[in-house]
Short mmCIF file of C-alpha atoms in Angstrom, two decimals:
data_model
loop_
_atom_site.label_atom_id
_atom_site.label_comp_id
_atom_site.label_asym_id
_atom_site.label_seq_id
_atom_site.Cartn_x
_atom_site.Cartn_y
_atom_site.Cartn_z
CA UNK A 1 76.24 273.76 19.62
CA UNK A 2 76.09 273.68 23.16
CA UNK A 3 75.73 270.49 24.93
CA UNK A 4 72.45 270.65 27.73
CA UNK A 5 71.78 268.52 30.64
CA UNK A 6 68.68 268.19 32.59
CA UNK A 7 66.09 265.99 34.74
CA UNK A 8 63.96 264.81 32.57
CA UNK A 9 61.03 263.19 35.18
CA UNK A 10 59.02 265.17 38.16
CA UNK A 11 60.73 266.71 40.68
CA UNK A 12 60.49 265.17 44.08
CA UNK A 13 60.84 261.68 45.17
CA UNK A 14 60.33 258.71 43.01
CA UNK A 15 61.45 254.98 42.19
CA UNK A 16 63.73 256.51 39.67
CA UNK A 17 64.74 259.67 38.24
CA UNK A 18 65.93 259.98 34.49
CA UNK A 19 68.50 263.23 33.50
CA UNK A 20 69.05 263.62 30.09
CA UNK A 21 72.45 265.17 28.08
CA UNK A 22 72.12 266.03 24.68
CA UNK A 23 75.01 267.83 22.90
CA UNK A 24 78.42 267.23 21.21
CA UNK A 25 79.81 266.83 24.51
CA UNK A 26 77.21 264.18 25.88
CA UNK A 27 79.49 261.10 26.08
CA UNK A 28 82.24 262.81 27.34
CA UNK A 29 80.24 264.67 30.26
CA UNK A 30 79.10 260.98 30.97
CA UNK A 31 82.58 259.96 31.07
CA UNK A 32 83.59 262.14 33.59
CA UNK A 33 80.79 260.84 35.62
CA UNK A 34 81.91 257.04 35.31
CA UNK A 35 85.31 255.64 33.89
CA UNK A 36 83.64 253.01 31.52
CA UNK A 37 80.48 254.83 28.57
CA UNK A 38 79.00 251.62 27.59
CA UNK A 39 78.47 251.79 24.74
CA UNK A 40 74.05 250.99 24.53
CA UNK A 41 73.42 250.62 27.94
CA UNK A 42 74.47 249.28 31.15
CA UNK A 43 74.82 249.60 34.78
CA UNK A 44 77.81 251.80 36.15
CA UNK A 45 78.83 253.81 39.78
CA UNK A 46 79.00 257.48 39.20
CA UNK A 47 81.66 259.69 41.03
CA UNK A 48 82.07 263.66 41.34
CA UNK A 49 85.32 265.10 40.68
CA UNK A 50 86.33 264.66 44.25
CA UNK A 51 86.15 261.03 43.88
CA UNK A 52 82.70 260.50 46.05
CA UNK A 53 80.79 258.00 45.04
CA UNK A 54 77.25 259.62 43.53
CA UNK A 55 74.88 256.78 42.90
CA UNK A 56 74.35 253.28 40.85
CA UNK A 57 72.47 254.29 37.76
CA UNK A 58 71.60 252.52 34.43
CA UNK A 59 73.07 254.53 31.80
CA UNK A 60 71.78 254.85 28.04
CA UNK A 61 73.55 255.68 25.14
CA UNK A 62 71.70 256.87 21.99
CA UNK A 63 73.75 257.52 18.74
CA UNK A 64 73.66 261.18 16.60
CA UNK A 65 70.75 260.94 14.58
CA UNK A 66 68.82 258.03 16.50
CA UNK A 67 67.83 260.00 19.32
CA UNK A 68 64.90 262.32 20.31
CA UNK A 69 66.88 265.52 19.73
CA UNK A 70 68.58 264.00 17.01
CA UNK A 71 71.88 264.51 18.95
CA UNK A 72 74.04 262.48 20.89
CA UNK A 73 72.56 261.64 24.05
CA UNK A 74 73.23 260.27 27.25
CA UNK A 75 70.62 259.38 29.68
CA UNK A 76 70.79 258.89 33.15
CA UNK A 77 68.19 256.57 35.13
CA UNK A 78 69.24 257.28 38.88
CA UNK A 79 67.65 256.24 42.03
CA UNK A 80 64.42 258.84 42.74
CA UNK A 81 66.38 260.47 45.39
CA UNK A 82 66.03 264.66 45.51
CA UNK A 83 69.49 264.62 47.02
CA UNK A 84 70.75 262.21 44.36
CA UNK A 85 69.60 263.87 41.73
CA UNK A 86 70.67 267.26 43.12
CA UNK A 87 74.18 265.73 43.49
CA UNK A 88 74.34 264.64 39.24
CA UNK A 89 73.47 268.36 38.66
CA UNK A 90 75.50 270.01 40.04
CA UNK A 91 78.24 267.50 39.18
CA UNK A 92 76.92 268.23 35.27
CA UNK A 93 76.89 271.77 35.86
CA UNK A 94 80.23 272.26 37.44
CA UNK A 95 81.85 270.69 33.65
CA UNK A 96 82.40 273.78 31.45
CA UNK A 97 81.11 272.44 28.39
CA UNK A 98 77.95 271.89 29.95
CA UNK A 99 74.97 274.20 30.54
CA UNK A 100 71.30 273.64 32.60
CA UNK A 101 68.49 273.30 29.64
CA UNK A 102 66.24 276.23 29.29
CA UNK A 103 62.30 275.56 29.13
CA UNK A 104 61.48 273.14 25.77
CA UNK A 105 64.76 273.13 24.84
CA UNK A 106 65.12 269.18 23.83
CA UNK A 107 62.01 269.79 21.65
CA UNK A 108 62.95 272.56 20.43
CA UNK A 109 66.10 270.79 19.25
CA UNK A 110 64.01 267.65 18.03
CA UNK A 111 62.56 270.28 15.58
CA UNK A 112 65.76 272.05 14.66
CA UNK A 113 67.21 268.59 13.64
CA UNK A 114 63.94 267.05 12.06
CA UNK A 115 62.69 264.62 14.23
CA UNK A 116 59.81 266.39 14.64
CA UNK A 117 57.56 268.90 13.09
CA UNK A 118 55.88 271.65 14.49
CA UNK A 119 52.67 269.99 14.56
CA UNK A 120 53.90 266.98 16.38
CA UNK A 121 55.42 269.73 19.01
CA UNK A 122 52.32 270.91 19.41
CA UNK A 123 50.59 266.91 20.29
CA UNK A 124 53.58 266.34 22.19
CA UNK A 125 52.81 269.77 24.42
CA UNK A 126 49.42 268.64 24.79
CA UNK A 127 50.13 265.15 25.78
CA UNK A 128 52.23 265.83 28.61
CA UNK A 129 49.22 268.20 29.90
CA UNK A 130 46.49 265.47 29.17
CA UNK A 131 44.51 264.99 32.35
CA UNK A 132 41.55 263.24 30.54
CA UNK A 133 41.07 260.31 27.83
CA UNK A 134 39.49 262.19 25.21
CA UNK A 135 42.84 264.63 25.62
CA UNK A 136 45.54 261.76 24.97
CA UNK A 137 43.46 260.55 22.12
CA UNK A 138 43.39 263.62 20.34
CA UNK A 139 47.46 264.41 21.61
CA UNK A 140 48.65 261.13 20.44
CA UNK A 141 47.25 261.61 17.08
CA UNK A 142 48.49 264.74 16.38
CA UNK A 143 52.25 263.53 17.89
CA UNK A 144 52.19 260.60 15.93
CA UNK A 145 51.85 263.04 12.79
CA UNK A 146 48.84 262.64 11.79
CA UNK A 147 48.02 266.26 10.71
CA UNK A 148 51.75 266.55 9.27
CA UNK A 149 50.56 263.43 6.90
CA UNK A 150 47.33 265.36 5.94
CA UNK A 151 49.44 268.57 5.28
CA UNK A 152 51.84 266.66 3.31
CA UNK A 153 48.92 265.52 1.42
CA UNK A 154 47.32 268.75 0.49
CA UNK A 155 51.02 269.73 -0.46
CA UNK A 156 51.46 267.16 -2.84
CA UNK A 157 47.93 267.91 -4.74
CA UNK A 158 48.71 271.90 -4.63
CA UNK A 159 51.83 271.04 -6.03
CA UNK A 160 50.73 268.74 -8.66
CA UNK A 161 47.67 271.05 -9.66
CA UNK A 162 50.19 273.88 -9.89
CA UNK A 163 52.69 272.04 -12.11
CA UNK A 164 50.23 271.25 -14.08
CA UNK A 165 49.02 274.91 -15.00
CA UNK A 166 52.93 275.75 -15.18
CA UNK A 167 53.42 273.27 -17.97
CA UNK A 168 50.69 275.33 -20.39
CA UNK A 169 52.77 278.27 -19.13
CA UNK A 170 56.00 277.01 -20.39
CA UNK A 171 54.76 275.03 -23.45
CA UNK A 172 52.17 278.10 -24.66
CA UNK A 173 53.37 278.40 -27.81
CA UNK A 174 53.25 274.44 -28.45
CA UNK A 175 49.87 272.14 -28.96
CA UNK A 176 48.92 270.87 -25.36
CA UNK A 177 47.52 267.06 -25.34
CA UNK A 178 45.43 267.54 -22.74
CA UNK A 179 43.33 270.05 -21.07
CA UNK A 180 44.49 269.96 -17.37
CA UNK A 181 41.43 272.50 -15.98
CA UNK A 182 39.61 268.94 -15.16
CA UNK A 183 42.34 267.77 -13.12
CA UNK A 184 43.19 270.98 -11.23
CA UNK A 185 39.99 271.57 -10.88
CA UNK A 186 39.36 268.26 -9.20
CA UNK A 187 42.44 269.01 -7.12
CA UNK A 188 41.78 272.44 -5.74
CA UNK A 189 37.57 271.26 -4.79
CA UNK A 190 38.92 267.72 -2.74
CA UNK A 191 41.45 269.33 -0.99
CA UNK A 192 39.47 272.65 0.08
CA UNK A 193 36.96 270.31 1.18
CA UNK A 194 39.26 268.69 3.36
CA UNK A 195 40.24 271.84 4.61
CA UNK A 196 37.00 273.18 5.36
CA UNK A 197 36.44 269.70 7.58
CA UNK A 198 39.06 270.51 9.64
CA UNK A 199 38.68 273.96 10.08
CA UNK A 200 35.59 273.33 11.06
CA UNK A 201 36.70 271.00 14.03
CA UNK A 202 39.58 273.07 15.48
CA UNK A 203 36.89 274.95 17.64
CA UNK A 204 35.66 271.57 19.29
CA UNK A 205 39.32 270.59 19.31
CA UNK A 206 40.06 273.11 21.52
CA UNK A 207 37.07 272.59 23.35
CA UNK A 208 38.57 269.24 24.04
CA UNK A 209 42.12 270.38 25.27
CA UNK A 210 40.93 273.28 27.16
CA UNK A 211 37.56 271.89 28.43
CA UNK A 212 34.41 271.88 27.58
CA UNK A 213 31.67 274.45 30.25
CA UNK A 214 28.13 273.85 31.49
CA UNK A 215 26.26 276.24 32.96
CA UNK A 216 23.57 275.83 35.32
CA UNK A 217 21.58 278.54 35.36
CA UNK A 218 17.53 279.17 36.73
CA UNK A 219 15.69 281.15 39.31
CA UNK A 220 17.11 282.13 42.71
CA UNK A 221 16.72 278.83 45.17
CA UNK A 222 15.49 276.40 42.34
CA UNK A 223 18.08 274.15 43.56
CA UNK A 224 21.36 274.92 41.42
CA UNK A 225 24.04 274.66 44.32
CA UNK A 226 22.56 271.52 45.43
CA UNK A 227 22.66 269.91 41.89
CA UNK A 228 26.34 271.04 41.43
CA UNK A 229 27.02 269.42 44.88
CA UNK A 230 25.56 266.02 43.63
CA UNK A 231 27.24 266.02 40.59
CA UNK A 232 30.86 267.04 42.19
CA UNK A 233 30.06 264.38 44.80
CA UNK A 234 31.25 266.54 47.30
CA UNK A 235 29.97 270.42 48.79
CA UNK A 236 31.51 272.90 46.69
CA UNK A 237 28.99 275.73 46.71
CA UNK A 238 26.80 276.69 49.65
CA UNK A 239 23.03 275.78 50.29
CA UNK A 240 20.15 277.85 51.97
CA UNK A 241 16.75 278.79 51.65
CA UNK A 242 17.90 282.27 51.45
CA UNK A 243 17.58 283.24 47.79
CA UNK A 244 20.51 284.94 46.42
CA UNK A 245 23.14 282.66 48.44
CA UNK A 246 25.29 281.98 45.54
CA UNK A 247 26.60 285.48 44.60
CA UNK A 248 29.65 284.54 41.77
CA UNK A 249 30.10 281.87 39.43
CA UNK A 250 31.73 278.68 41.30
CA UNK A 251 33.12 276.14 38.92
CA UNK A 252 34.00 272.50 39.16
CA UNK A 253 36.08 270.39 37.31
CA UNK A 254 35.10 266.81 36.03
CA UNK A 255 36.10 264.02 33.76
CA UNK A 256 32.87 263.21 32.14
CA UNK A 257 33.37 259.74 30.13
CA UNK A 258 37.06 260.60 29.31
CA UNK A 259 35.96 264.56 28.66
CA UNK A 260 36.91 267.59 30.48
CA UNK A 261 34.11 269.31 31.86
CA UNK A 262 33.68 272.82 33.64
CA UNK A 263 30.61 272.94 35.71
CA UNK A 264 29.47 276.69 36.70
CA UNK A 265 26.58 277.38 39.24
CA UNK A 266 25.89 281.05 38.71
CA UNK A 267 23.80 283.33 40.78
CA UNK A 268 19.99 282.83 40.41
CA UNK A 269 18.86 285.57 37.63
CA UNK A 270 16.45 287.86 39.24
CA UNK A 271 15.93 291.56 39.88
CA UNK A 272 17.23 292.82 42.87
CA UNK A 273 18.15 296.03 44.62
CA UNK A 274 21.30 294.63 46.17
CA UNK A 275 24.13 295.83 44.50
CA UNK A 276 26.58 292.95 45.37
CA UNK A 277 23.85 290.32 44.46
CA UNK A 278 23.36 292.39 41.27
CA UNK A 279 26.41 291.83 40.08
CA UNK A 280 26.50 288.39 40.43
CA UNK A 281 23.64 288.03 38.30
CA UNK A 282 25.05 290.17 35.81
CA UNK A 283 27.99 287.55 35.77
CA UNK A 284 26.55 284.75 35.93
CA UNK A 285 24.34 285.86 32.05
CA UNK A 286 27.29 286.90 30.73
CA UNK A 287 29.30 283.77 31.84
CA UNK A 288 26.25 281.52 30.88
CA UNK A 289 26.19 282.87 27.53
CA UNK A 290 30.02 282.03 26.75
CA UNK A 291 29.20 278.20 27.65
CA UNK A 292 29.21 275.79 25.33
CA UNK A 293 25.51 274.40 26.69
CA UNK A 294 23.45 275.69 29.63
CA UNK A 295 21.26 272.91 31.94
CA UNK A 296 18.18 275.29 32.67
CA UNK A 297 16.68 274.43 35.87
CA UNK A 298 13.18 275.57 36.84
CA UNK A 299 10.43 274.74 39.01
CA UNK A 300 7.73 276.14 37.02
CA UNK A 301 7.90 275.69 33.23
CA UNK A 302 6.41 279.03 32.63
CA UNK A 303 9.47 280.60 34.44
CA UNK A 304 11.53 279.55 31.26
CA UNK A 305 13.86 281.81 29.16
CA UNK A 306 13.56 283.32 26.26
CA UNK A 307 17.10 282.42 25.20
CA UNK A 308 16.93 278.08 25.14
CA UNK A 309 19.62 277.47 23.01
CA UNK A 310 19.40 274.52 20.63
CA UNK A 311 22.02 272.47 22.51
CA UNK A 312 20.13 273.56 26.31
CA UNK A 313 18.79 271.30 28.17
CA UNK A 314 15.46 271.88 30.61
CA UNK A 315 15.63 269.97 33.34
CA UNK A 316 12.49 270.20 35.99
CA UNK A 317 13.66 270.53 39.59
CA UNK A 318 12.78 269.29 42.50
CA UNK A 319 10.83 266.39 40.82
CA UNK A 320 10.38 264.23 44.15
CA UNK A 321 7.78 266.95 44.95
CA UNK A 322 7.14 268.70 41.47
CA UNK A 323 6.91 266.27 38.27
CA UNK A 324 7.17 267.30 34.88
CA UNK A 325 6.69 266.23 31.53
CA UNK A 326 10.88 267.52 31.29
CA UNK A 327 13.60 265.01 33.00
CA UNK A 328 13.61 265.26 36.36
CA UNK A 329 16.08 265.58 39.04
CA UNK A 330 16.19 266.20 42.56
CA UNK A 331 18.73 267.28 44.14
CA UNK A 332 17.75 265.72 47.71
CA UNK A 333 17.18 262.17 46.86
CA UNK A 334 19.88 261.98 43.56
CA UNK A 335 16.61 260.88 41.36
CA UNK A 336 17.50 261.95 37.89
CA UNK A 337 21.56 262.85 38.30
CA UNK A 338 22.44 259.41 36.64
CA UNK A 339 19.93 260.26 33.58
CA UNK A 340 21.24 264.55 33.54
CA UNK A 341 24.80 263.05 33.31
CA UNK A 342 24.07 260.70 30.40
CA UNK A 343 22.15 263.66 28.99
CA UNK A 344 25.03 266.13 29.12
CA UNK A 345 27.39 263.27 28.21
CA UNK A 346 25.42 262.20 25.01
CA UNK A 347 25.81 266.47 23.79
CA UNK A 348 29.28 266.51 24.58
CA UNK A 349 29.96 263.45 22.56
CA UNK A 350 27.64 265.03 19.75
CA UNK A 351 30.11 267.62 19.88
CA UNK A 352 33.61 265.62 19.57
CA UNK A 353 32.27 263.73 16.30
CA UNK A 354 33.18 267.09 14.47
CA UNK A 355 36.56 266.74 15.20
CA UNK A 356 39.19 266.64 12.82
CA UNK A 357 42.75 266.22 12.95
CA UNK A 358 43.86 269.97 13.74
CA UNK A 359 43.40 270.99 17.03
CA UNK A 360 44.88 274.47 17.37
CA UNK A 361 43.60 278.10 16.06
CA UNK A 362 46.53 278.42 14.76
CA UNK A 363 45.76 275.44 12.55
CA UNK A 364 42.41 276.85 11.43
CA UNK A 365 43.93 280.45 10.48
CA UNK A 366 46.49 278.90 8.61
CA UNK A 367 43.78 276.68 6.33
CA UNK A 368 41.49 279.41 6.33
CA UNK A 369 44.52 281.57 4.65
CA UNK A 370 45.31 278.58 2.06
CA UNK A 371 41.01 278.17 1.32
CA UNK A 372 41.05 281.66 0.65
CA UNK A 373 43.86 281.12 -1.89
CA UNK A 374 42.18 278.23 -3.24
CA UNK A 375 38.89 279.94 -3.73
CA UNK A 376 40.60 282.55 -5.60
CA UNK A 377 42.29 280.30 -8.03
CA UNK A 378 39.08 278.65 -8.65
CA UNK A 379 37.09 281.69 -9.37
CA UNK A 380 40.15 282.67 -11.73
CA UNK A 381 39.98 279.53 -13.74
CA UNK A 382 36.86 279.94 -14.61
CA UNK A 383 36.91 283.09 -16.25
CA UNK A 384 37.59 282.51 -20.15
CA UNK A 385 40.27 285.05 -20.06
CA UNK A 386 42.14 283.11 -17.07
CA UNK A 387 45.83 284.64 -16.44
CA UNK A 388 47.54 280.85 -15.60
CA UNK A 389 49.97 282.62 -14.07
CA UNK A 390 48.66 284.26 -11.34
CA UNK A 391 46.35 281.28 -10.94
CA UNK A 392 49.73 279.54 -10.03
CA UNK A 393 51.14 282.21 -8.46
CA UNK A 394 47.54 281.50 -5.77
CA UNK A 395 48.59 277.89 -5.53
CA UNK A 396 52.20 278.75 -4.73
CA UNK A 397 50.62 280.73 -1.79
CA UNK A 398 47.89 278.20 -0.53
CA UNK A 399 51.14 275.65 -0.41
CA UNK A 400 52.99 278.00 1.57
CA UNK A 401 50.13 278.22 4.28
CA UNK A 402 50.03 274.71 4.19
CA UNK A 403 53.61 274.61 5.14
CA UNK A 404 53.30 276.81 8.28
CA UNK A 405 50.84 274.14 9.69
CA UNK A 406 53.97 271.93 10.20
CA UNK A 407 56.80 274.52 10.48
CA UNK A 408 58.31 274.57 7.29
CA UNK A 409 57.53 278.51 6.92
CA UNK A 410 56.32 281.66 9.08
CA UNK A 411 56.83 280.14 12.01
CA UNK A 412 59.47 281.73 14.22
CA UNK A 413 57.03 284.41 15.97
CA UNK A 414 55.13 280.92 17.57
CA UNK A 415 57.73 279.34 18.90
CA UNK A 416 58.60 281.17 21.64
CA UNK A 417 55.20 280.70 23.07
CA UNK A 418 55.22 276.87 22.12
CA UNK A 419 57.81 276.00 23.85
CA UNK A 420 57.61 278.41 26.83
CA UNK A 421 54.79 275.64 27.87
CA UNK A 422 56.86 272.98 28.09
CA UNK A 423 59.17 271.72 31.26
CA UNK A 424 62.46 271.89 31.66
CA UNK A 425 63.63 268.56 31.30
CA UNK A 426 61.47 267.92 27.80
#
């Protein structure tokens, strides 16, 4: 096993800058580094191999097995300096039994050796990228293996509700006591319930990691740029009286009460003869329509759509000179924004109360693969003629799908991509 070195904080300066060794050859890479490995921790003067003096830097010591790789590890907390920490590298990298970590690699080892499962990979990936509250809440629980204790779980009633139907198997010719169908039956409905919960979720999940998108769509010069100004507190998209100003979709970020929002202002939806305005209405439908909920604007109510989804809201523009029985907002005076933003708030939060514990597709495809498993053994069972066998045989493959949640099985063609996303240093 090689042993891997690299900075483990941001590049650039800081107060202090952490490299990390993990590897067989750890302690001794840190001994070349400083005459005297304490032994936990302590402060020491590291030198190159021409005897210059390096830095000052607290050094950590974690044992085989009790670190976050599950190696032997050595960490390095050096003064934030980029020529410092430029200086430890290529001090590290100049020892032949060294080599510079590749992308994910000290995660990827943390799974090798067990300290992790794949699931908690997965949190951990998303908790490094979480920009808003809503994102570390849903990380942290899936790192602090939460969804490996649910799959563990449904693995231990598959596995029970399969041993079960083995038993009549292997005692066939003998008088069973007791007629396990309750039981497994019991089993296999709780735990495909469960399943179906989550499943359910994964698409808000994702919503949640990825970000959630609100269109504003309405009639050309209705007042769409200027609402997305107001709500962006800052000009992001032009204003006229010329209809047909906004000609592609412009989107803007926000954190929306710990969410991550996408706002689009799309081209006002009207026929028109100009080709390049054409198109941008022709966008901005087909962008509209992918959003998760649109905020229809209109001046006139009679100018509304056809297509008002059940999550839409209508929202009457203009309302310092037009008022409407719909909330009101103009985008001149700000009358309304607080009320639009609670109101898009309050559907977004709708939302994220369907959220589970899984949070990737991969997730869902992988309890939509055991369900379908489960639904087969259940339809088996009750048939009078029931072959226990292959209704065991189902169970066996539900628990294996189970398994690939967390990495125990089928896994190898995701990891690649898993840990491609991760930094060097982690």
């Amino acid at each position: 096993m090689d042993t891997i070195f690299a900075l483990a904080t941001a590049q650039g300066r800081a107060g202090v800058a952490v490299v990390r060794i993990s590897g067989p050859a750890a302690v001794a890479a840190a001994g070349q580094l400083c005459s005297d490995v304490p032994a936990f921790r302590g402060v020491r003067q590291l030198w190159d191999a021409s005897g210059e003096l390096l830095d000052e830097a607290l050094i950590l010591q974690f044992a085989e097995g009790q670190s976050f790789t599950g190696e032997s590890v050595i960490e390095l907390q050096l003064h934030g300096s980029p020529a410092v920490v430029s200086a430890v590298l290529r001090s590290l990298g100049d020892m032949p039994d060294l080599r510079h970590a590749e992308a994910g690699e000290f995660t990827r080892r943390a799974l090798e050796n067990g300290r992790l499962n794949l699931a908690e990979v997965e949190g951990l990936a998303d908790l490094i990228d979480a920009e808003t509250e809503s994102q570390r809440k849903q990380a942290v629980r899936v790192f602090s293996g939460a969804l490996g204790a649910l799959a563990d779980s449904w693995r231990v009633r598959l596995i029970r509700a399969a041993a079960l139907l083995e038993a009549t198997i292997d005692f066939a010719d003998e008088e069973v006591p007791v007629d396990v169908g309750p039981e497994v039956n019991t089993l296999l409905t709780d735990v495909r319930a469960e399943m179906s919960h989550e499943a359910e979720g994964v698409r808000v999940a994702e919503r949640v990691r990825d970000g959630f998108e609100v269109a504003i769509i309405g009639a050309p010069n209705v007042g769409k740029s200027t609402l997305l100004n107001r709500l962006a507190g800052r000009d992001v998209a032009i204003t006229s009286e010329v209809a047909g100003t906004t000609r592609d979709v412009i989107e803007v970020q926000m954190d929306l009460d710990g969410l991550p929002v996408t706002l689009l202002d799309t081209a006002g939806v009207r026929d028109t003869d100009d080709v390049v305005e054409g198109l941008g209405v022709a966008r901005a439908v087909e962008r509209a329509a992918r959003a998760d909920f649109r905020i229809h604007l209109l001046l006139d109510p009679t100018d509304m759509s056809d297509d008002v989804g059940p999550d839409d809201l209508i929202v009457q523009a203009k309302s310092d000179v037009h008022p409407s029985e719909y909330l009101g907002i103009s985008g001149r005076t700000g009358e309304g924004i607080d009320m639009l933003i609670a109101c898009v708030s309050a559907r977004l939060q709708e939302k994220v109360g369907q959220i589970g514990i899984a949070m990737r597709e991969r997730h869902r495809v992988a309890m939509i693969r055991a369900m379908g498993y489960l639904d087969d053994a259940s339809e088996a069972l009750e048939r009078p003629d029931a072959m226990t066998d292959l209704v065991a045989e189902d169970l066996r493959s539900a628990i294996r799908a189970v398994d690939s949640i967390v990495g125990r099985v089928d896994v190898e063609h995701v990891l690649d991509e898993i840990f491609s996303s991760f930094c060097i240093g982690k």
